[in-house]
C-alpha cells in the first residue's frame, strides 16, 4: 500500500501529547491522519488532518471512527475494546491488536500473563474487591507490607499505594485489585521494543527512571541507564521476550525493577509510545514515534541506537498553581547547549499535570545529568 502523499488514512484514538509527537512524523512522511479525542483542546488538533470530538470509551463512537480509516492505532489504553475487536474482526488493521490490549488493560490479567509465560515479575495475589483483600489480611493469607494496585483505570501512580498496616486501606476504592510483594529495588528501568507485523523487532537502549518522591511521576529519564552491561543485556533480552509473547505490533514499553540482587522483574508494560522514550526525539537515530509509525505500517524499522546521551525532565504543573499556564524562565534554559523544551499545548496548568518535557543531550552523560538538574531547578510551570 502507498502511504505517502496518498489517500491512505491513519486513525489515532486519543489526541494527547503522545499523539501530537507522533504527528510530527506523519507530517514528515506526509501521511494523512484522523484523530478522535473527547477534548476540544486536544494537543493533536493542530497537526492532524481531521479532528473528531468524541468519547473514546463509547462503542458507537470508536466503531464509526474506525470505519473511516485504513489502519487504526491508539495513544491511550483507555479505549472501547469491544469496538476495536469488532473492527479487527471486520478486517481493519488495528495495531496494537485488541487481543494484546485485553491482556494489558487489566493489571491482574497482565500479571497472570507474566506468570503463565515464566516472565520474571513480583509475586502477587488477585482480589475481586477490597473487602476480600481485607479478609485475606485478617486470615494472614496476605502479609503487610505490600503494594496495592487497582487493576483498571490507574494512571501515573494514582492507582497504587504501599500498604504497611490495614488502616492504610481505609480510603481506597472497593474495586478489583492486586496485592503485590514490595520489591527492594535499586533502579527502575525501561526498555522500549518495536515490532512490525512481519516480525522485525528491535529494542531501544535501557533507560533509568528517577521518580518524584510524592507525586510518583517520573522526574528524570536517563539514557543509557548507568548500569552494568550484563544487567542491561538481560533487561533487553527480557523485554524482547515479553514483546514476542504478546505478539505485539507497534511499540511496547516494558517497565522493570532492578532488584538489590540485580534480578530483573517486569513491573508493567504500555503498548504505545512512552514517556521513557521521549529522549529519543533528540538523542536517537530514529525516535520512538517514527518507529511506532514504521512498525504499524509494516515498514522497515529505523536504527534504535543513540547518537548521544539523552536525559528527559518532565515539566509538570508546580504545586499551588492552577489556571492559564506560564513557563517561567523558559528563555533561560533555551540559551543552554543541548536543551530542547517540548510544550504539549495544554492551556491550563494544575499541580503535577504533565505539561511538557525538556530533553538534554550531551556527549558526556554526567554533564547531561548536571544540566538536567539545573533545568529542573530553573524552569517552572506556573499560572
Ligand atoms: P502506574 O501504572 O500507575 O504507573 P506502577 O505499577 O508503575 O503504576 O507503580 C507506580 C510506582 O510504584 C512504580 O514506578 C514504583 O516506584 C512503585 N511500585 C510499584 N510496584 C512496586 C512493588 N511491587 N514494589 C515496590 N515499589 C513498587
mmCIF file of C-alpha atoms and ligand atoms in Angstrom:
data_model
loop_
_atom_site.group_PDB
_atom_site.id
_atom_site.type_symbol
_atom_site.label_atom_id
_atom_site.label_comp_id
_atom_site.label_asym_id
_atom_site.label_seq_id
_atom_site.Cartn_x
_atom_site.Cartn_y
_atom_site.Cartn_z
ATOM 1 C CA UNK A 1 0.000 0.000 0.000
ATOM 2 C CA UNK A 2 1.193 3.504 -0.711
ATOM 3 C CA UNK A 3 1.023 5.534 2.490
ATOM 4 C CA UNK A 4 2.952 8.571 1.336
ATOM 5 C CA UNK A 5 1.156 11.568 -0.175
ATOM 6 C CA UNK A 6 -1.822 9.335 -0.850
ATOM 7 C CA UNK A 7 -5.453 8.817 0.214
ATOM 8 C CA UNK A 8 -4.377 6.405 2.950
ATOM 9 C CA UNK A 9 -5.704 7.410 6.374
ATOM 10 C CA UNK A 10 -4.197 6.504 9.726
ATOM 11 C CA UNK A 11 -6.657 6.760 12.631
ATOM 12 C CA UNK A 12 -5.370 7.619 16.094
ATOM 13 C CA UNK A 13 -7.514 7.133 19.191
ATOM 14 C CA UNK A 14 -6.527 9.806 21.706
ATOM 15 C CA UNK A 15 -5.329 13.298 20.939
ATOM 16 C CA UNK A 16 -2.886 13.986 23.763
ATOM 17 C CA UNK A 17 0.822 14.765 23.723
ATOM 18 C CA UNK A 18 1.831 11.273 22.586
ATOM 19 C CA UNK A 19 -0.373 11.624 19.549
ATOM 20 C CA UNK A 20 0.912 15.132 18.922
ATOM 21 C CA UNK A 21 4.506 13.904 18.880
ATOM 22 C CA UNK A 22 3.514 11.028 16.564
ATOM 23 C CA UNK A 23 2.032 13.600 14.197
ATOM 24 C CA UNK A 24 5.426 15.259 13.709
ATOM 25 C CA UNK A 25 6.383 12.052 11.947
ATOM 26 C CA UNK A 26 3.172 11.586 9.975
ATOM 27 C CA UNK A 27 3.703 15.160 8.761
ATOM 28 C CA UNK A 28 7.347 14.360 7.958
ATOM 29 C CA UNK A 29 6.214 11.427 5.795
ATOM 30 C CA UNK A 30 3.086 13.213 4.524
ATOM 31 C CA UNK A 31 0.758 10.524 5.824
ATOM 32 C CA UNK A 32 -2.863 11.562 6.438
ATOM 33 C CA UNK A 33 -4.242 11.240 9.957
ATOM 34 C CA UNK A 34 -7.652 11.296 11.637
ATOM 35 C CA UNK A 35 -7.720 11.796 15.416
ATOM 36 C CA UNK A 36 -10.513 11.104 17.921
ATOM 37 C CA UNK A 37 -10.431 12.743 21.360
ATOM 38 C CA UNK A 38 -13.043 13.924 23.875
ATOM 39 C CA UNK A 39 -11.466 17.354 24.377
ATOM 40 C CA UNK A 40 -11.823 20.384 22.158
ATOM 41 C CA UNK A 41 -8.382 21.449 23.327
ATOM 42 C CA UNK A 42 -6.579 18.196 22.495
ATOM 43 C CA UNK A 43 -2.874 18.813 21.716
ATOM 44 C CA UNK A 44 -3.265 16.781 18.466
ATOM 45 C CA UNK A 45 -5.773 19.178 16.999
ATOM 46 C CA UNK A 46 -3.147 21.413 15.431
ATOM 47 C CA UNK A 47 -1.348 18.697 13.497
ATOM 48 C CA UNK A 48 -3.817 16.035 12.333
ATOM 49 C CA UNK A 49 -5.655 16.249 9.018
ATOM 50 C CA UNK A 50 -9.078 15.789 10.593
ATOM 51 C CA UNK A 51 -10.099 16.035 14.202
ATOM 52 C CA UNK A 52 -13.168 14.256 15.620
ATOM 53 C CA UNK A 53 -14.520 15.030 19.050
ATOM 54 C CA UNK A 54 -15.944 12.035 20.888
ATOM 55 C CA UNK A 55 -15.846 9.639 23.804
ATOM 56 C CA UNK A 56 -13.067 7.022 23.474
ATOM 57 C CA UNK A 57 -14.936 4.602 25.739
ATOM 58 C CA UNK A 58 -18.153 4.724 23.700
ATOM 59 C CA UNK A 59 -18.642 1.729 21.397
ATOM 60 C CA UNK A 60 -20.502 3.524 18.569
ATOM 61 C CA UNK A 61 -18.120 6.493 18.538
ATOM 62 C CA UNK A 62 -14.974 4.352 18.318
ATOM 63 C CA UNK A 63 -16.526 1.911 15.836
ATOM 64 C CA UNK A 64 -17.772 4.655 13.484
ATOM 65 C CA UNK A 65 -14.410 6.418 13.665
ATOM 66 C CA UNK A 66 -12.628 3.138 12.828
ATOM 67 C CA UNK A 67 -14.786 2.760 9.725
ATOM 68 C CA UNK A 68 -13.293 5.966 8.296
ATOM 69 C CA UNK A 69 -9.641 4.889 8.365
ATOM 70 C CA UNK A 70 -7.318 2.261 6.809
ATOM 71 C CA UNK A 71 -5.149 1.489 9.861
ATOM 72 C CA UNK A 72 -6.087 2.256 13.450
ATOM 73 C CA UNK A 73 -3.746 2.848 16.395
ATOM 74 C CA UNK A 74 -4.080 4.452 19.829
ATOM 75 C CA UNK A 75 -2.028 6.660 22.095
ATOM 76 C CA UNK A 76 -4.005 5.817 25.249
ATOM 77 C CA UNK A 77 -5.098 2.384 26.514
ATOM 78 C CA UNK A 78 -8.452 3.529 27.880
ATOM 79 C CA UNK A 79 -10.446 2.972 24.720
ATOM 80 C CA UNK A 80 -13.505 0.846 23.944
ATOM 81 C CA UNK A 81 -12.084 -2.638 23.416
ATOM 82 C CA UNK A 82 -15.281 -4.199 22.033
ATOM 83 C CA UNK A 83 -15.317 -1.696 19.199
ATOM 84 C CA UNK A 84 -11.668 -2.492 18.387
ATOM 85 C CA UNK A 85 -12.391 -6.227 18.427
ATOM 86 C CA UNK A 86 -15.325 -5.796 16.020
ATOM 87 C CA UNK A 87 -13.287 -3.575 13.700
ATOM 88 C CA UNK A 88 -10.436 -6.088 13.680
ATOM 89 C CA UNK A 89 -12.878 -8.956 13.042
ATOM 90 C CA UNK A 90 -14.217 -6.998 10.079
ATOM 91 C CA UNK A 91 -10.749 -6.791 8.593
ATOM 92 C CA UNK A 92 -9.429 -3.425 9.775
ATOM 93 C CA UNK A 93 -5.766 -3.372 10.738
ATOM 94 C CA UNK A 94 -5.735 -2.378 14.403
ATOM 95 C CA UNK A 95 -2.260 -2.048 15.918
ATOM 96 C CA UNK A 96 -1.535 -2.907 18.653
ATOM 97 C CA UNK A 97 -4.138 -5.664 18.410
ATOM 98 C CA UNK A 98 -7.108 -5.516 20.810
ATOM 99 C CA UNK A 99 -6.132 -9.078 21.778
ATOM 100 C CA UNK A 100 -2.879 -7.708 23.204
ATOM 101 C CA UNK A 101 -4.606 -4.711 24.730
ATOM 102 C CA UNK A 102 -7.025 -7.027 26.532
ATOM 103 C CA UNK A 103 -4.092 -8.707 28.272
ATOM 104 C CA UNK A 104 -2.663 -5.354 29.320
ATOM 105 C CA UNK A 105 -5.665 -3.186 30.270
ATOM 106 C CA UNK A 106 -6.240 -5.160 33.466
ATOM 107 C CA UNK A 107 -3.191 -5.448 35.746
ATOM 108 C CA UNK A 108 -4.427 -8.739 37.214
ATOM 109 C CA UNK A 109 -4.680 -10.337 33.764
ATOM 110 C CA UNK A 110 -1.318 -8.799 32.838
ATOM 111 C CA UNK A 111 0.345 -10.347 35.899
ATOM 112 C CA UNK A 112 -1.236 -13.748 35.152
ATOM 113 C CA UNK A 113 0.205 -13.481 31.652
ATOM 114 C CA UNK A 114 3.741 -12.996 33.038
ATOM 115 C CA UNK A 115 3.307 -15.902 35.423
ATOM 116 C CA UNK A 116 1.990 -18.138 32.629
ATOM 117 C CA UNK A 117 4.948 -17.323 30.348
ATOM 118 C CA UNK A 118 7.572 -17.551 33.117
ATOM 119 C CA UNK A 119 8.407 -13.869 32.746
ATOM 120 C CA UNK A 120 10.040 -12.701 35.992
ATOM 121 C CA UNK A 121 7.703 -10.435 37.982
ATOM 122 C CA UNK A 122 6.957 -9.672 41.653
ATOM 123 C CA UNK A 123 4.677 -12.162 43.423
ATOM 124 C CA UNK A 124 1.058 -11.086 43.731
ATOM 125 C CA UNK A 125 -2.447 -12.120 44.667
ATOM 126 C CA UNK A 126 -5.613 -11.077 42.828
ATOM 127 C CA UNK A 127 -8.790 -9.875 44.564
ATOM 128 C CA UNK A 128 -12.203 -9.147 43.108
ATOM 129 C CA UNK A 129 -12.688 -6.251 45.546
ATOM 130 C CA UNK A 130 -11.161 -4.523 48.561
ATOM 131 C CA UNK A 131 -13.296 -6.456 51.020
ATOM 132 C CA UNK A 132 -11.863 -9.819 50.008
ATOM 133 C CA UNK A 133 -8.361 -8.358 50.341
ATOM 134 C CA UNK A 134 -9.188 -7.259 53.912
ATOM 135 C CA UNK A 135 -10.450 -10.761 54.718
ATOM 136 C CA UNK A 136 -7.234 -12.246 53.311
ATOM 137 C CA UNK A 137 -5.129 -9.963 55.524
ATOM 138 C CA UNK A 138 -7.215 -10.814 58.601
ATOM 139 C CA UNK A 139 -6.766 -14.512 57.794
ATOM 140 C CA UNK A 140 -2.996 -13.917 57.500
ATOM 141 C CA UNK A 141 -3.055 -15.068 53.888
ATOM 142 C CA UNK A 142 -1.768 -11.682 52.754
ATOM 143 C CA UNK A 143 1.106 -10.177 54.701
ATOM 144 C CA UNK A 144 1.872 -6.490 55.112
ATOM 145 C CA UNK A 145 3.700 -4.583 53.763
ATOM 146 C CA UNK A 146 2.579 -4.944 50.159
ATOM 147 C CA UNK A 147 1.721 -2.751 47.209
ATOM 148 C CA UNK A 148 -1.993 -2.339 46.474
ATOM 149 C CA UNK A 149 -2.832 -1.747 42.815
ATOM 150 C CA UNK A 150 -6.255 -1.315 41.326
ATOM 151 C CA UNK A 151 -6.415 -3.476 38.210
ATOM 152 C CA UNK A 152 -8.026 -0.942 35.884
ATOM 153 C CA UNK A 153 -8.033 2.784 35.227
ATOM 154 C CA UNK A 154 -4.982 3.569 37.364
ATOM 155 C CA UNK A 155 -2.687 6.178 35.852
ATOM 156 C CA UNK A 156 0.719 7.613 36.812
ATOM 157 C CA UNK A 157 0.739 6.000 40.206
ATOM 158 C CA UNK A 158 -2.750 7.089 41.325
ATOM 159 C CA UNK A 159 -3.998 3.501 41.418
ATOM 160 C CA UNK A 160 -1.026 2.349 43.504
ATOM 161 C CA UNK A 161 -0.458 2.529 47.264
ATOM 162 C CA UNK A 162 2.029 0.986 49.659
ATOM 163 C CA UNK A 163 0.108 -0.709 52.466
ATOM 164 C CA UNK A 164 2.011 -1.011 55.737
ATOM 165 C CA UNK A 165 -0.991 -1.570 58.019
ATOM 166 C CA UNK A 166 -4.592 -2.455 57.431
ATOM 167 C CA UNK A 167 -5.782 1.106 58.106
ATOM 168 C CA UNK A 168 -3.842 2.244 55.012
ATOM 169 C CA UNK A 169 -6.639 0.617 53.027
ATOM 170 C CA UNK A 170 -9.268 2.911 54.591
ATOM 171 C CA UNK A 171 -9.866 5.382 51.789
ATOM 172 C CA UNK A 172 -9.264 3.100 48.832
ATOM 173 C CA UNK A 173 -11.986 2.335 46.326
ATOM 174 C CA UNK A 174 -13.751 -1.012 46.693
ATOM 175 C CA UNK A 175 -12.596 -2.233 43.277
ATOM 176 C CA UNK A 176 -10.795 -5.216 41.763
ATOM 177 C CA UNK A 177 -7.156 -5.088 42.825
ATOM 178 C CA UNK A 178 -3.914 -6.955 43.317
ATOM 179 C CA UNK A 179 -1.647 -7.141 46.353
ATOM 180 C CA UNK A 180 1.945 -7.257 45.159
ATOM 181 C CA UNK A 181 5.083 -8.018 47.128
ATOM 182 C CA UNK A 182 7.237 -4.963 47.820
ATOM 183 C CA UNK A 183 10.309 -5.167 45.631
ATOM 184 C CA UNK A 184 13.552 -3.924 47.171
ATOM 185 C CA UNK A 185 14.949 -2.266 44.050
ATOM 186 C CA UNK A 186 17.940 -0.098 43.261
ATOM 187 C CA UNK A 187 16.711 1.095 39.898
ATOM 188 C CA UNK A 188 13.581 1.418 37.850
ATOM 189 C CA UNK A 189 14.420 0.670 34.242
ATOM 190 C CA UNK A 190 12.513 0.630 30.979
ATOM 191 C CA UNK A 191 13.118 -0.817 27.543
ATOM 192 C CA UNK A 192 11.065 0.142 24.524
ATOM 193 C CA UNK A 193 10.603 -2.612 21.965
ATOM 194 C CA UNK A 194 9.280 -2.063 18.467
ATOM 195 C CA UNK A 195 7.999 -4.815 16.251
ATOM 196 C CA UNK A 196 6.256 -4.813 12.898
ATOM 197 C CA UNK A 197 3.714 -7.355 11.588
ATOM 198 C CA UNK A 198 6.444 -9.051 9.517
ATOM 199 C CA UNK A 199 8.207 -9.827 12.797
ATOM 200 C CA UNK A 200 11.154 -7.431 12.549
ATOM 201 C CA UNK A 201 11.949 -6.489 16.131
ATOM 202 C CA UNK A 202 14.323 -4.018 17.810
ATOM 203 C CA UNK A 203 14.905 -2.709 21.312
ATOM 204 C CA UNK A 204 15.950 0.762 22.382
ATOM 205 C CA UNK A 205 18.757 1.011 24.946
ATOM 206 C CA UNK A 206 17.827 0.576 28.611
ATOM 207 C CA UNK A 207 16.778 3.790 30.337
ATOM 208 C CA UNK A 208 16.821 4.586 34.017
ATOM 209 C CA UNK A 209 13.907 6.397 35.652
ATOM 210 C CA UNK A 210 14.046 8.611 38.685
ATOM 211 C CA UNK A 211 10.722 9.344 40.377
ATOM 212 C CA UNK A 212 9.341 12.321 42.263
ATOM 213 C CA UNK A 213 9.018 11.009 45.826
ATOM 214 C CA UNK A 214 5.498 12.380 46.454
ATOM 215 C CA UNK A 215 3.769 12.610 43.086
ATOM 216 C CA UNK A 216 5.006 9.201 41.925
ATOM 217 C CA UNK A 217 5.707 10.638 38.478
ATOM 218 C CA UNK A 218 8.958 10.196 36.592
ATOM 219 C CA UNK A 219 11.280 13.172 37.092
ATOM 220 C CA UNK A 220 14.285 12.172 35.001
ATOM 221 C CA UNK A 221 14.666 9.541 32.306
ATOM 222 C CA UNK A 222 18.333 8.814 31.676
ATOM 223 C CA UNK A 223 19.599 7.094 28.536
ATOM 224 C CA UNK A 224 21.663 4.990 28.647
ATOM 225 C CA UNK A 225 20.938 3.709 32.164
ATOM 226 C CA UNK A 226 24.044 3.847 34.335
ATOM 227 C CA UNK A 227 24.056 0.110 35.000
ATOM 228 C CA UNK A 228 26.395 -2.781 34.233
ATOM 229 C CA UNK A 229 26.408 -4.128 30.684
ATOM 230 C CA UNK A 230 25.371 -7.596 31.805
ATOM 231 C CA UNK A 231 22.282 -6.185 33.551
ATOM 232 C CA UNK A 232 21.423 -4.030 30.520
ATOM 233 C CA UNK A 233 21.740 -7.029 28.189
ATOM 234 C CA UNK A 234 19.464 -9.072 30.413
ATOM 235 C CA UNK A 235 16.883 -6.276 30.587
ATOM 236 C CA UNK A 236 16.823 -6.006 26.777
ATOM 237 C CA UNK A 237 16.530 -9.755 26.366
ATOM 238 C CA UNK A 238 13.598 -9.903 28.806
ATOM 239 C CA UNK A 239 11.868 -7.000 27.041
ATOM 240 C CA UNK A 240 12.254 -8.779 23.684
ATOM 241 C CA UNK A 241 10.808 -11.939 25.165
ATOM 242 C CA UNK A 242 7.832 -10.022 26.609
ATOM 243 C CA UNK A 243 7.095 -8.376 23.254
ATOM 244 C CA UNK A 244 7.283 -11.722 21.438
ATOM 245 C CA UNK A 245 4.963 -13.424 23.918
ATOM 246 C CA UNK A 246 2.416 -10.629 23.496
ATOM 247 C CA UNK A 247 2.837 -10.989 19.737
ATOM 248 C CA UNK A 248 2.941 -7.243 19.866
ATOM 249 C CA UNK A 249 2.862 -4.860 16.914
ATOM 250 C CA UNK A 250 3.955 -1.270 17.430
ATOM 251 C CA UNK A 251 5.819 -0.025 20.476
ATOM 252 C CA UNK A 252 5.839 -1.822 23.778
ATOM 253 C CA UNK A 253 7.408 -0.018 26.734
ATOM 254 C CA UNK A 254 8.487 -2.577 29.311
ATOM 255 C CA UNK A 255 8.960 -1.145 32.811
ATOM 256 C CA UNK A 256 11.203 -3.156 35.082
ATOM 257 C CA UNK A 257 12.811 -3.201 38.513
ATOM 258 C CA UNK A 258 16.494 -3.943 39.011
ATOM 259 C CA UNK A 259 16.398 -5.550 42.459
ATOM 260 C CA UNK A 260 19.092 -5.171 45.081
ATOM 261 C CA UNK A 261 20.335 -8.602 43.898
ATOM 262 C CA UNK A 262 20.472 -7.468 40.255
ATOM 263 C CA UNK A 263 17.475 -9.518 39.298
ATOM 264 C CA UNK A 264 15.217 -8.004 36.626
ATOM 265 C CA UNK A 265 11.483 -8.096 37.368
ATOM 266 C CA UNK A 266 8.904 -6.870 34.889
ATOM 267 C CA UNK A 267 6.580 -4.342 36.530
ATOM 268 C CA UNK A 268 4.188 -3.443 33.746
ATOM 269 C CA UNK A 269 4.020 -2.665 30.046
ATOM 270 C CA UNK A 270 2.491 0.110 27.975
ATOM 271 C CA UNK A 271 1.552 -0.749 24.372
ATOM 272 C CA UNK A 272 2.322 2.665 22.846
ATOM 273 C CA UNK A 273 4.889 5.452 22.703
ATOM 274 C CA UNK A 274 6.002 6.085 26.267
ATOM 275 C CA UNK A 275 7.280 8.877 28.457
ATOM 276 C CA UNK A 276 10.504 6.907 28.929
ATOM 277 C CA UNK A 277 11.210 7.194 25.187
ATOM 278 C CA UNK A 278 10.773 10.936 24.683
ATOM 279 C CA UNK A 279 14.549 11.439 24.872
ATOM 280 C CA UNK A 280 14.721 9.553 21.536
ATOM 281 C CA UNK A 281 13.417 12.547 19.570
ATOM 282 C CA UNK A 282 16.721 14.334 20.070
ATOM 283 C CA UNK A 283 19.117 11.567 21.119
ATOM 284 C CA UNK A 284 18.358 8.592 18.857
ATOM 285 C CA UNK A 285 18.837 7.902 15.156
ATOM 286 C CA UNK A 286 15.107 7.113 14.961
ATOM 287 C CA UNK A 287 12.657 8.441 17.525
ATOM 288 C CA UNK A 288 10.171 6.114 19.211
ATOM 289 C CA UNK A 289 7.366 7.918 17.385
ATOM 290 C CA UNK A 290 8.858 7.376 13.948
ATOM 291 C CA UNK A 291 9.446 3.728 14.810
ATOM 292 C CA UNK A 292 5.870 3.317 16.039
ATOM 293 C CA UNK A 293 4.684 4.592 12.689
ATOM 294 C CA UNK A 294 7.113 2.373 10.755
ATOM 295 C CA UNK A 295 6.052 -0.631 12.862
ATOM 296 C CA UNK A 296 2.283 -0.292 12.469
ATOM 297 C CA UNK A 297 2.629 0.318 8.724
ATOM 298 C CA UNK A 298 4.899 -2.729 8.370
ATOM 299 C CA UNK A 299 7.768 -0.601 7.070
ATOM 300 C CA UNK A 300 11.438 -1.365 7.854
ATOM 301 C CA UNK A 301 12.272 -0.274 11.414
ATOM 302 C CA UNK A 302 14.772 2.523 11.974
ATOM 303 C CA UNK A 303 18.007 2.367 13.968
ATOM 304 C CA UNK A 304 17.221 2.469 17.709
ATOM 305 C CA UNK A 305 20.782 3.355 18.785
ATOM 306 C CA UNK A 306 21.531 6.661 20.448
ATOM 307 C CA UNK A 307 23.675 9.320 18.793
ATOM 308 C CA UNK A 308 24.406 10.930 22.128
ATOM 309 C CA UNK A 309 23.440 10.612 25.813
ATOM 310 C CA UNK A 310 19.962 11.936 26.493
ATOM 311 C CA UNK A 311 18.054 12.904 29.596
ATOM 312 C CA UNK A 312 14.423 13.895 29.832
ATOM 313 C CA UNK A 313 12.903 16.077 32.506
ATOM 314 C CA UNK A 314 9.127 16.122 32.791
ATOM 315 C CA UNK A 315 7.544 19.543 33.007
ATOM 316 C CA UNK A 316 4.672 19.186 35.433
ATOM 317 C CA UNK A 317 2.473 21.868 36.949
ATOM 318 C CA UNK A 318 4.017 23.361 40.108
ATOM 319 C CA UNK A 319 2.130 22.917 43.364
ATOM 320 C CA UNK A 320 -0.069 25.859 44.297
ATOM 321 C CA UNK A 321 -0.789 26.985 40.717
ATOM 322 C CA UNK A 322 -3.974 26.352 38.774
ATOM 323 C CA UNK A 323 -5.007 28.354 35.701
ATOM 324 C CA UNK A 324 -3.574 29.758 32.470
ATOM 325 C CA UNK A 325 -0.095 28.337 32.108
ATOM 326 C CA UNK A 326 3.172 30.315 32.132
ATOM 327 C CA UNK A 327 6.577 28.689 31.576
ATOM 328 C CA UNK A 328 8.776 30.724 33.891
ATOM 329 C CA UNK A 329 12.449 31.033 32.821
ATOM 330 C CA UNK A 330 11.984 29.124 29.576
ATOM 331 C CA UNK A 331 14.230 31.669 27.777
ATOM 332 C CA UNK A 332 16.995 30.928 30.246
ATOM 333 C CA UNK A 333 17.074 27.188 29.580
ATOM 334 C CA UNK A 334 16.795 27.796 25.828
ATOM 335 C CA UNK A 335 20.157 29.581 25.979
ATOM 336 C CA UNK A 336 21.907 26.396 27.168
ATOM 337 C CA UNK A 337 23.532 23.933 24.739
ATOM 338 C CA UNK A 338 21.657 20.745 24.002
ATOM 339 C CA UNK A 339 18.468 21.769 25.811
ATOM 340 C CA UNK A 340 15.145 21.406 23.955
ATOM 341 C CA UNK A 341 11.769 22.021 25.577
ATOM 342 C CA UNK A 342 8.609 20.390 24.246
ATOM 343 C CA UNK A 343 5.381 22.163 25.172
ATOM 344 C CA UNK A 344 2.338 19.943 24.778
ATOM 345 C CA UNK A 345 -0.160 22.728 24.265
ATOM 346 C CA UNK A 346 -2.381 22.375 27.329
ATOM 347 C CA UNK A 347 -3.604 25.841 28.176
ATOM 348 C CA UNK A 348 -4.431 25.180 31.817
ATOM 349 C CA UNK A 349 -1.941 24.047 34.439
ATOM 350 C CA UNK A 350 -2.687 22.325 37.750
ATOM 351 C CA UNK A 351 -0.394 20.670 40.292
ATOM 352 C CA UNK A 352 1.514 17.712 38.793
ATOM 353 C CA UNK A 353 -0.268 17.892 35.415
ATOM 354 C CA UNK A 354 2.100 16.785 32.623
ATOM 355 C CA UNK A 355 2.510 19.960 30.561
ATOM 356 C CA UNK A 356 5.661 19.218 28.596
ATOM 357 C CA UNK A 357 9.160 17.865 28.871
ATOM 358 C CA UNK A 358 12.715 19.022 28.260
ATOM 359 C CA UNK A 359 15.389 16.916 26.604
ATOM 360 C CA UNK A 360 19.040 17.443 27.426
ATOM 361 C CA UNK A 361 21.634 15.897 25.129
ATOM 362 C CA UNK A 362 25.374 15.819 25.715
ATOM 363 C CA UNK A 363 28.366 13.667 24.744
ATOM 364 C CA UNK A 364 29.000 13.193 28.461
ATOM 365 C CA UNK A 365 26.136 11.662 30.445
ATOM 366 C CA UNK A 366 27.336 13.156 33.748
ATOM 367 C CA UNK A 367 27.323 16.624 32.219
ATOM 368 C CA UNK A 368 23.836 15.936 30.819
ATOM 369 C CA UNK A 369 22.667 14.927 34.303
ATOM 370 C CA UNK A 370 24.107 18.135 35.797
ATOM 371 C CA UNK A 371 22.376 20.305 33.196
ATOM 372 C CA UNK A 372 19.136 18.341 33.648
ATOM 373 C CA UNK A 373 19.102 19.195 37.329
ATOM 374 C CA UNK A 374 19.714 22.864 36.532
ATOM 375 C CA UNK A 375 16.872 22.770 34.025
ATOM 376 C CA UNK A 376 14.608 21.256 36.651
ATOM 377 C CA UNK A 377 15.545 23.897 39.197
ATOM 378 C CA UNK A 378 15.182 26.772 36.730
ATOM 379 C CA UNK A 379 12.040 26.325 34.657
ATOM 380 C CA UNK A 380 8.714 26.391 36.493
ATOM 381 C CA UNK A 381 5.218 25.665 35.255
ATOM 382 C CA UNK A 382 3.032 28.235 36.963
ATOM 383 C CA UNK A 383 -0.055 30.330 36.236
HETATM 384 P P1 LIG B 1 1.262 3.048 37.251
HETATM 385 O O1 LIG B 1 0.560 2.134 36.308
HETATM 386 O O2 LIG B 1 0.331 3.966 37.941
HETATM 387 O O3 LIG B 1 2.455 3.708 36.656
HETATM 388 P P2 LIG B 1 3.079 1.197 38.609
HETATM 389 O O4 LIG B 1 2.714 -0.218 38.741
HETATM 390 O O5 LIG B 1 4.126 1.538 37.588
HETATM 391 O O6 LIG B 1 1.776 2.091 38.433
HETATM 392 O O7 LIG B 1 3.592 1.728 40.013
HETATM 393 C C1 LIG B 1 3.983 3.061 40.231
HETATM 394 C C2 LIG B 1 5.254 3.103 41.049
HETATM 395 O O8 LIG B 1 5.074 2.467 42.322
HETATM 396 C C3 LIG B 1 6.411 2.365 40.409
HETATM 397 O O9 LIG B 1 7.057 3.141 39.457
HETATM 398 C C4 LIG B 1 7.279 2.067 41.634
HETATM 399 O O10 LIG B 1 8.016 3.217 42.016
HETATM 400 C C5 LIG B 1 6.253 1.770 42.707
HETATM 401 N N1 LIG B 1 5.989 0.317 42.762
HETATM 402 C C6 LIG B 1 5.101 -0.362 42.000
HETATM 403 N N2 LIG B 1 5.115 -1.683 42.292
HETATM 404 C C7 LIG B 1 6.015 -1.869 43.274
HETATM 405 C C8 LIG B 1 6.492 -3.002 44.013
HETATM 406 N N3 LIG B 1 5.999 -4.226 43.807
HETATM 407 N N4 LIG B 1 7.447 -2.792 44.937
HETATM 408 C C9 LIG B 1 7.944 -1.562 45.189
HETATM 409 N N5 LIG B 1 7.529 -0.447 44.534
HETATM 410 C C10 LIG B 1 6.588 -0.581 43.582
#
